[in-house]
């Protein structure tokens, strides 16, 4: 059941099945593994499940539960109850397929894509100037997403891109210097904006050195200017008009990119930007093709950019200042919107701007941090990204109560559609990575058991102290539990020398296999929850007259949040 093949009625039917299934097993998706002992989670499973699951080896857990592609090759140590088989099969069937076409059939156990087989840290498909400061995972992502954005720009005859949540500007640089697009990048963290601008200067310097080395008198421009970096927080409650004003009036970072004449020379300003040529910017002609063909998307029509239904210009008051604002909005150039792993509500906000703003022709949205999405039941979840104090500016907030989930009217009307904070947090886990740990019988698998054990001793002393955050204890899997407990107790303000009953410790350690099995059962629901969140966004777009495609663009073994939601404005 591949997402792009679903018609509108099929999308709605799938949403019904997803909400029904997740409601039935919400006790699994809502449970915290650190409460395995304190809440006796093992015995919340059906007795028949406990009987067949308790003695599984770790590789068997991976093959019999988490692997969606094992099919007829499964070998069961005993007869499983039909309810457990149905649970596993339904979870796999309802979740969108996560595999990239190009990566299918890769050798078993190979973590990194083929582009990293020669050098584990450098993509063979990305030019060296775009690999500096960029980790392999990000190299993989910016190359594939950049090519997809370029394909959208070509199809819409639009060369402008707005990159929201741009971070250090890795995707921005590839889009601008590598693919010749005019890019405005907006990022809330001023430090990251400054770094992005500095990295731009270093790239320009590297290009100039290569030009001089090859003694090339003329440069072929790939972009009319360097990227424009804007320090700004995108308010999820603000209107699209305010978003456009933010892009057009916000100041760029002050210490902009440096001239190619040297890394410490004067800064470039405006028209002083050099036009540069990126030598072998992609690294291989292989990267010019994509797994996903955009020809199936409805083309964008210049005659109908959405202004007729979206633009509020005619309804605004006729005061001179407001007329000037209207003119500024109308003059803003059209663009394609993109967000690579836009956190929490930011992805939902970009989709709303795409639907409502007449200047946005297309969008590629890669989401992450589902637990930070606002819902009616939890409008201020932990970790919600707040507006930085340095970027406090007045804006026009929408009077509507709009949350990150659900976005569509259809899902909002389904019984049992609610997703708890824990269910959404679980949807961010890397299923493929945990499966590898199981097959390798990694020592890392003991960490959940350690933390669940620690929770019991914390509550013995402080019953009111529940789910206390102790953060990650480095190399905890290499420590004996007593040392792990000493470090953890200190972090929650309890005596590190708190006496621990050795017999009780030993009894809980023997249940590590059960902890792993229970976590795997809940992890099986992670792709199902993610599917519902993303399907809700597709239905939202469909309700607003826009067809969309969900593309598993990245290798899920390498980049767990690998889905890209792609959409173009419909033809008039």
XYZ file of C-alpha atoms in Angstrom:
572
model
C 0.000 0.000 0.000
C 2.319 2.703 -1.307
C 1.247 6.233 -0.407
C 1.309 7.929 -3.845
C -1.022 5.288 -5.289
C -3.804 6.064 -2.803
C -6.831 7.957 -4.042
C -8.683 10.331 -1.709
C -11.168 7.692 -0.552
C -8.358 5.193 -0.001
C -6.501 7.718 2.138
C -9.569 8.165 4.317
C -10.133 4.426 4.617
C -6.509 3.908 5.628
C -6.820 6.631 8.253
C -9.840 4.823 9.704
C -7.920 1.547 9.883
C -4.903 3.235 11.455
C -6.871 4.984 14.194
C -8.831 1.816 14.950
C -5.684 -0.310 15.193
C -3.713 2.191 17.269
C -6.646 2.680 19.628
C -6.769 -1.064 20.245
C -3.078 -1.199 21.176
C -2.657 2.228 22.782
C -1.544 0.527 26.009
C 1.614 -0.489 24.124
C 2.336 2.788 22.345
C 1.587 4.822 25.486
C 3.758 2.794 27.849
C 7.172 3.938 29.077
C 9.801 1.213 29.018
C 11.441 2.692 32.124
C 8.277 1.606 33.987
C 8.680 -2.020 32.955
C 9.146 -3.128 36.554
C 7.250 -0.425 38.441
C 4.102 -0.950 36.322
C 4.663 -4.682 35.729
C 4.348 -4.168 31.986
C 5.187 -7.734 31.048
C 2.014 -9.035 32.656
C -0.134 -6.533 30.763
C 0.481 -8.697 27.682
C -1.919 -11.591 26.965
C -0.823 -14.798 28.670
C -0.521 -16.576 25.323
C 1.863 -13.844 24.096
C 4.031 -14.077 27.187
C 4.390 -17.817 26.769
C 5.793 -17.716 23.214
C 7.808 -14.487 23.522
C 9.644 -14.918 26.800
C 12.344 -17.274 25.505
C 13.086 -15.693 22.125
C 16.685 -14.941 21.260
C 17.492 -11.400 20.172
C 17.934 -12.342 16.480
C 14.576 -14.129 16.640
C 12.938 -10.950 17.966
C 14.337 -9.067 14.976
C 13.260 -11.680 12.421
C 9.867 -12.641 13.853
C 8.648 -9.202 14.984
C 10.433 -6.238 13.448
C 11.392 -7.481 9.993
C 8.607 -6.656 7.547
C 10.292 -8.424 4.617
C 11.091 -11.813 6.094
C 7.859 -13.346 4.771
C 7.940 -17.112 4.319
C 11.479 -17.373 5.679
C 10.341 -17.063 9.280
C 11.052 -20.075 11.454
C 9.052 -20.148 14.674
C 10.350 -22.020 17.725
C 6.719 -22.834 18.625
C 3.173 -22.139 17.462
C 2.233 -18.481 17.935
C -1.295 -17.369 18.877
C -3.304 -15.903 16.000
C -3.802 -12.635 17.905
C -0.035 -12.032 18.009
C 0.400 -12.970 14.349
C -2.450 -10.615 13.423
C -0.924 -7.807 15.486
C 2.435 -8.108 13.749
C 0.965 -8.504 10.250
C -1.417 -5.565 10.649
C 1.327 -3.262 11.929
C 3.500 -4.053 8.908
C 0.675 -3.763 6.373
C -0.688 -0.437 7.638
C 2.683 1.338 7.773
C 3.977 3.049 4.634
C 6.962 1.175 3.084
C 10.203 2.762 4.256
C 12.683 1.391 1.746
C 14.285 3.519 -0.965
C 14.037 1.889 -4.375
C 17.682 2.522 -5.147
C 18.805 0.945 -1.878
C 16.684 -2.207 -2.108
C 18.649 -5.395 -2.455
C 21.694 -4.007 -0.683
C 23.806 -6.567 1.119
C 22.352 -7.643 4.438
C 24.004 -5.958 7.389
C 25.301 -3.048 5.318
C 24.389 0.099 7.215
C 25.559 2.845 4.882
C 24.334 3.377 1.313
C 26.447 2.296 -1.621
C 27.771 5.832 -2.104
C 29.821 5.365 1.105
C 31.300 1.960 0.319
C 34.637 3.358 -0.874
C 34.944 5.906 1.922
C 32.768 5.578 5.034
C 32.727 9.336 5.635
C 32.513 10.751 2.104
C 29.714 10.304 -0.403
C 31.068 9.380 -3.821
C 28.082 11.163 -5.381
C 28.669 14.544 -3.748
C 31.493 16.920 -4.653
C 34.161 17.551 -2.036
C 33.217 21.221 -1.581
C 29.810 20.162 -0.234
C 31.195 17.518 2.122
C 33.197 19.874 4.339
C 31.697 20.147 7.852
C 28.972 17.676 6.779
C 28.467 14.276 8.393
C 27.778 11.289 6.104
C 24.088 11.113 7.016
C 23.597 14.769 6.092
C 25.605 14.320 2.876
C 23.180 11.589 1.848
C 20.175 13.765 2.699
C 21.193 17.056 1.108
C 22.177 15.385 -2.165
C 18.911 13.478 -2.570
C 16.619 16.229 -1.283
C 18.501 18.898 -3.220
C 17.970 17.028 -6.492
C 14.276 16.602 -5.684
C 13.889 20.329 -4.940
C 15.640 21.133 -8.214
C 13.218 18.862 -10.043
C 10.284 20.737 -8.487
C 11.828 24.056 -9.502
C 12.279 22.847 -13.071
C 8.694 21.629 -13.249
C 7.291 24.899 -11.872
C 9.700 27.084 -13.872
C 10.752 28.657 -10.580
C 14.378 29.189 -9.540
C 13.759 30.519 -6.026
C 13.744 28.379 -2.884
C 13.046 29.172 0.753
C 14.801 26.743 3.124
C 13.186 26.878 6.572
C 15.057 25.625 9.610
C 18.241 25.739 7.572
C 20.688 25.185 10.453
C 24.298 25.480 9.302
C 23.164 25.834 5.693
C 24.389 22.548 4.239
C 21.279 22.003 2.086
C 21.178 25.726 1.285
C 24.724 25.703 -0.109
C 24.060 22.666 -2.281
C 20.874 24.218 -3.671
C 22.559 27.551 -4.337
C 26.155 26.864 -5.371
C 25.602 23.324 -6.628
C 22.251 23.524 -8.393
C 22.089 27.194 -9.339
C 18.990 28.143 -7.349
C 18.350 31.447 -5.602
C 17.940 30.525 -1.950
C 16.729 32.351 1.137
C 17.498 30.386 4.290
C 15.741 31.136 7.575
C 16.940 29.786 10.922
C 15.969 30.716 14.486
C 19.390 30.073 16.030
C 21.587 33.106 15.414
C 24.744 31.062 16.070
C 23.845 28.587 13.316
C 23.073 31.438 10.927
C 26.509 32.930 11.559
C 28.156 29.547 10.994
C 26.215 29.049 7.757
C 27.408 32.379 6.413
C 30.993 31.590 7.390
C 30.824 28.203 5.658
C 29.540 29.954 2.526
C 32.672 32.074 2.538
C 34.887 29.035 2.913
C 33.174 27.378 -0.048
C 33.702 30.492 -2.185
C 37.355 30.531 -1.206
C 37.761 26.862 -2.132
C 36.171 27.465 -5.503
C 38.418 30.427 -6.225
C 41.505 28.399 -5.338
C 40.414 25.649 -7.713
C 39.766 28.202 -10.474
C 43.239 29.683 -10.045
C 44.792 26.223 -9.941
C 43.184 25.350 -13.284
C 44.015 28.824 -14.652
C 40.462 29.309 -15.879
C 39.949 32.977 -16.880
C 36.149 32.861 -16.899
C 33.713 31.458 -14.395
C 30.448 29.827 -15.338
C 27.792 31.076 -12.887
C 25.703 28.509 -11.085
C 23.936 31.085 -8.932
C 23.451 34.798 -9.341
C 24.421 35.334 -5.709
C 25.306 33.572 -2.498
C 22.447 32.315 -0.334
C 20.622 34.881 1.755
C 20.643 33.879 5.430
C 17.925 35.249 7.692
C 17.824 34.922 11.467
C 14.148 34.396 12.224
C 11.736 32.215 14.183
C 8.772 31.020 12.145
C 5.759 31.512 14.388
C 3.305 28.598 13.892
C 0.433 30.915 14.860
C 1.335 33.682 12.417
C -0.275 34.212 9.018
C 1.387 33.579 5.698
C 1.474 37.338 5.176
C 3.655 37.705 8.249
C 5.874 34.886 6.986
C 6.441 36.738 3.705
C 7.141 39.989 5.558
C 9.621 38.110 7.724
C 11.441 36.820 4.654
C 11.457 40.188 2.902
C 12.268 42.544 5.788
C 14.404 40.551 8.210
C 18.058 41.485 8.253
C 20.597 39.029 6.950
C 23.358 37.857 9.240
C 25.860 40.673 9.679
C 29.101 38.790 9.096
C 28.248 37.487 5.656
C 30.276 35.236 3.354
C 33.857 36.148 2.616
C 35.391 36.887 -0.755
C 37.082 34.149 -2.706
C 40.329 36.139 -2.511
C 41.010 34.776 0.957
C 39.273 33.436 4.058
C 39.958 36.555 6.123
C 39.467 39.371 3.617
C 36.608 41.874 3.510
C 33.053 40.607 3.405
C 30.957 40.474 0.265
C 27.990 42.799 -0.008
C 25.012 42.691 -2.344
C 26.144 42.845 -5.953
C 29.762 42.152 -4.944
C 28.952 38.429 -4.726
C 31.145 36.484 -7.109
C 29.663 34.180 -9.645
C 31.312 30.831 -9.249
C 31.520 27.483 -10.914
C 31.300 24.354 -8.867
C 33.694 21.771 -10.305
C 32.000 18.389 -10.259
C 29.515 19.595 -7.688
C 27.597 16.337 -7.655
C 30.523 13.994 -7.952
C 28.859 11.663 -10.443
C 26.327 11.729 -13.229
C 24.567 8.977 -11.330
C 23.255 11.584 -8.911
C 21.428 13.361 -11.703
C 18.638 10.779 -11.564
C 16.118 10.225 -8.790
C 14.225 7.173 -7.636
C 10.982 9.120 -7.762
C 9.676 10.670 -10.960
C 7.779 13.922 -10.507
C 5.926 13.598 -13.792
C 2.993 12.033 -11.948
C 2.345 15.197 -9.967
C -0.175 17.687 -11.380
C 1.687 20.566 -13.044
C 1.671 24.063 -11.661
C -0.286 26.610 -13.658
C 1.062 30.138 -13.823
C -2.447 31.385 -14.501
C -3.636 30.052 -11.156
C -1.170 30.588 -8.335
C -3.868 30.558 -5.689
C -4.189 34.322 -5.381
C -7.869 34.262 -6.163
C -8.718 32.210 -3.094
C -5.898 33.184 -0.730
C -4.837 36.778 -1.201
C -6.558 39.087 1.322
C -5.403 42.272 -0.393
C -8.859 43.433 -1.510
C -10.233 43.040 2.009
C -7.597 45.144 3.776
C -8.251 48.744 4.831
C -7.329 51.448 2.377
C -4.836 53.269 4.569
C -1.590 54.232 2.852
C 0.675 52.123 5.060
C -1.459 49.029 4.622
C -1.591 49.557 0.851
C 2.202 49.582 0.876
C 2.216 46.257 2.736
C -0.151 44.822 0.136
C 2.075 45.936 -2.700
C 5.103 44.416 -0.996
C 3.285 41.102 -0.591
C 2.178 41.051 -4.219
C 5.672 41.841 -5.460
C 7.344 39.059 -3.499
C 8.690 36.479 -5.986
C 7.218 32.984 -6.165
C 9.261 30.175 -4.654
C 9.451 26.510 -3.689
C 9.359 25.833 0.045
C 11.535 23.185 1.682
C 12.302 22.025 5.199
C 14.782 19.241 5.985
C 13.760 17.666 9.289
C 11.729 20.691 10.338
C 11.056 20.095 14.022
C 7.624 19.592 15.586
C 4.975 22.069 14.445
C 7.321 23.706 11.954
C 6.546 21.096 9.293
C 2.807 21.576 9.779
C 3.241 25.347 9.627
C 5.077 25.126 6.305
C 2.256 23.017 4.862
C -0.280 25.639 5.926
C 1.787 28.390 4.338
C 2.044 26.287 1.184
C -1.737 25.927 1.007
C -2.578 29.551 1.840
C 0.255 31.606 0.370
C -0.107 32.373 -3.364
C 3.664 32.727 -3.756
C 4.514 29.133 -2.799
C 4.426 26.922 -5.873
C 5.661 23.666 -4.419
C 6.914 22.083 -1.210
C 9.157 19.284 -0.002
C 8.634 18.569 3.679
C 10.761 16.213 5.773
C 9.409 16.042 9.319
C 10.950 15.024 12.632
C 10.412 15.315 16.403
C 6.758 14.271 16.325
C 6.603 14.457 20.134
C 6.984 18.255 19.894
C 3.848 18.541 17.750
C 1.041 20.376 19.520
C -2.324 18.661 19.929
C -5.622 19.756 21.460
C -4.940 17.472 24.431
C -1.336 18.638 24.780
C -0.958 22.174 23.379
C 2.424 22.721 25.049
C 4.372 19.444 24.878
C 7.839 19.148 26.443
C 10.577 20.453 24.189
C 8.269 22.786 22.269
C 10.419 25.253 20.345
C 9.748 28.731 21.743
C 10.550 32.016 20.084
C 14.101 33.118 20.995
C 14.154 36.314 23.068
C 16.454 37.950 20.509
C 13.830 37.446 17.793
C 10.821 38.792 19.659
C 8.931 40.779 17.013
C 5.243 41.643 16.795
C 3.244 39.544 14.381
C -0.343 38.923 13.403
C -1.399 35.638 14.965
C -4.155 33.551 13.458
C -7.377 33.588 15.501
C -7.943 29.903 14.733
C -6.874 27.122 17.069
C -4.574 25.160 14.801
C -2.427 22.337 16.105
C 0.290 20.242 14.546
C -1.928 17.134 14.739
C -4.450 16.463 13.434
C -4.351 18.898 10.519
C -7.149 17.371 8.445
C -10.837 17.628 9.237
C -11.250 13.959 8.354
C -8.774 12.591 10.893
C -10.001 15.055 13.504
C -13.468 13.525 13.180
C -12.318 9.913 13.580
C -12.914 8.282 16.968
C -9.657 7.349 18.660
C -7.495 9.569 16.472
C -5.656 11.018 19.485
C -1.935 10.311 19.720
C -0.261 10.707 23.105
C 3.086 12.380 23.645
C 4.640 8.952 24.238
C 3.175 7.472 21.053
C 4.542 10.377 19.010
C 7.908 10.162 20.755
C 8.048 6.471 19.935
C 7.441 7.244 16.256
C 10.853 8.947 16.173
C 12.761 5.791 17.063
C 14.960 4.084 14.483
C 13.399 0.659 13.882
C 16.109 -0.492 11.490
C 18.881 0.442 13.916
C 17.264 -1.494 16.769
C 16.845 -4.493 14.490
C 20.586 -4.421 13.792
C 21.339 -4.351 17.500
C 19.116 -7.378 17.994
C 20.798 -9.366 15.246
C 24.234 -8.427 16.551
C 23.114 -9.158 20.143
C 24.648 -5.823 21.064
C 25.539 -4.930 24.638
C 23.593 -1.712 24.043
C 20.384 -3.702 24.488
C 20.854 -3.735 28.253
C 20.389 0.046 28.623
C 16.572 -0.088 28.734
C 16.714 -2.749 31.439
C 19.217 -0.679 33.424
C 17.024 2.408 33.284
C 13.882 0.451 34.241
C 15.733 -1.043 37.200
C 16.950 2.361 38.296
C 13.374 3.657 38.167
C 12.315 1.079 40.749
C 15.007 2.162 43.231
C 14.249 5.833 42.662
C 10.547 5.314 43.421
C 11.322 3.164 46.449
C 13.004 6.219 47.959
C 10.956 8.981 46.334
C 7.521 7.689 45.201
C 6.693 11.156 43.910
C 9.726 11.212 41.600
C 8.421 9.584 38.436
C 10.183 9.366 35.049
C 12.940 11.699 36.173
C 15.248 12.765 33.392
C 18.783 11.535 34.027
C 20.056 12.142 30.479
C 22.399 9.716 28.761
C 25.079 8.048 30.837
C 28.053 7.543 28.541
C 28.942 3.932 27.755
C 26.374 2.737 30.276
C 26.236 -0.665 28.590
C 29.864 -1.248 29.611
C 29.196 -0.522 33.295
C 27.965 -2.899 35.990
C 24.493 -1.891 37.149
C 25.748 -0.751 40.542
C 28.011 1.839 38.890
C 25.241 2.892 36.505
C 22.889 3.340 39.468
C 25.447 5.389 41.381
C 25.758 7.838 38.505
C 22.013 7.929 37.844
C 20.963 8.452 41.457
C 23.266 11.435 41.779
C 21.638 13.057 38.753
C 18.207 13.056 40.410
C 19.489 14.333 43.727
C 19.494 11.002 45.576
C 22.455 9.583 47.530
C 24.795 7.689 45.168
C 25.452 5.253 47.989
C 21.785 4.258 48.288
C 21.785 0.546 49.263
C 20.682 -1.800 46.482
C 19.395 -5.270 47.315
C 21.772 -7.626 45.391
C 19.175 -10.397 45.054
C 16.612 -7.965 43.687
C 19.145 -6.544 41.262
C 20.031 -10.021 40.027
C 16.367 -10.990 39.592
C 15.644 -7.930 37.467
C 18.765 -8.392 35.352
C 17.490 -11.860 34.429
C 14.429 -10.213 32.879
C 16.437 -8.197 30.362
C 15.134 -10.403 27.541
C 11.550 -9.573 28.462
C 12.361 -5.866 28.539
C 13.785 -6.126 25.024
C 10.752 -8.053 23.748
C 8.285 -5.585 25.246
C 10.174 -2.635 23.795
C 10.203 -4.360 20.404
C 6.421 -4.807 20.530
C 5.943 -1.104 21.178
C 8.562 -0.263 18.548
C 6.545 -2.233 16.009
C 3.897 0.494 16.324
C 6.336 3.357 15.657
C 6.026 3.271 11.826
C 2.236 2.980 12.203
C 2.064 6.153 14.285
C 4.337 7.967 11.839
C 2.136 6.818 8.966
C -0.953 8.290 10.621
C 0.748 11.647 11.233
C 1.960 11.891 7.640
C -1.271 10.571 6.151
C -3.175 13.228 8.105
C -1.030 15.850 6.358
C -1.693 14.309 2.956
C -5.438 14.345 3.644
C -5.167 17.973 4.796
C -3.591 18.879 1.470
C -6.218 16.892 -0.414
C -8.985 18.706 1.490
C -7.438 21.942 0.234
C -7.359 20.826 -3.376
C -3.731 19.694 -3.526
C -2.564 16.197 -4.388
C 0.639 15.054 -2.712
C 3.107 12.191 -2.769
C 4.968 10.631 0.122
C 8.410 9.516 -0.983
C 10.793 7.328 1.087
C 13.673 9.305 -0.355
C 16.457 8.537 2.129
C 17.863 5.174 3.136
C 16.008 4.316 6.394
C 19.030 2.405 7.695
C 20.984 5.636 7.469
C 18.323 8.318 7.954
C 15.353 7.015 10.012
C 13.087 10.016 9.259
C 13.286 9.282 5.551
C 9.876 10.318 4.193
C 9.516 13.435 2.040
C 6.045 14.893 1.491
C 6.013 16.436 -1.997
C 3.294 18.641 -3.468
C 2.718 21.199 -6.224
C -0.116 23.678 -6.560
C -2.844 22.254 -8.842
C -3.421 23.279 -12.420
C -6.113 25.917 -12.890
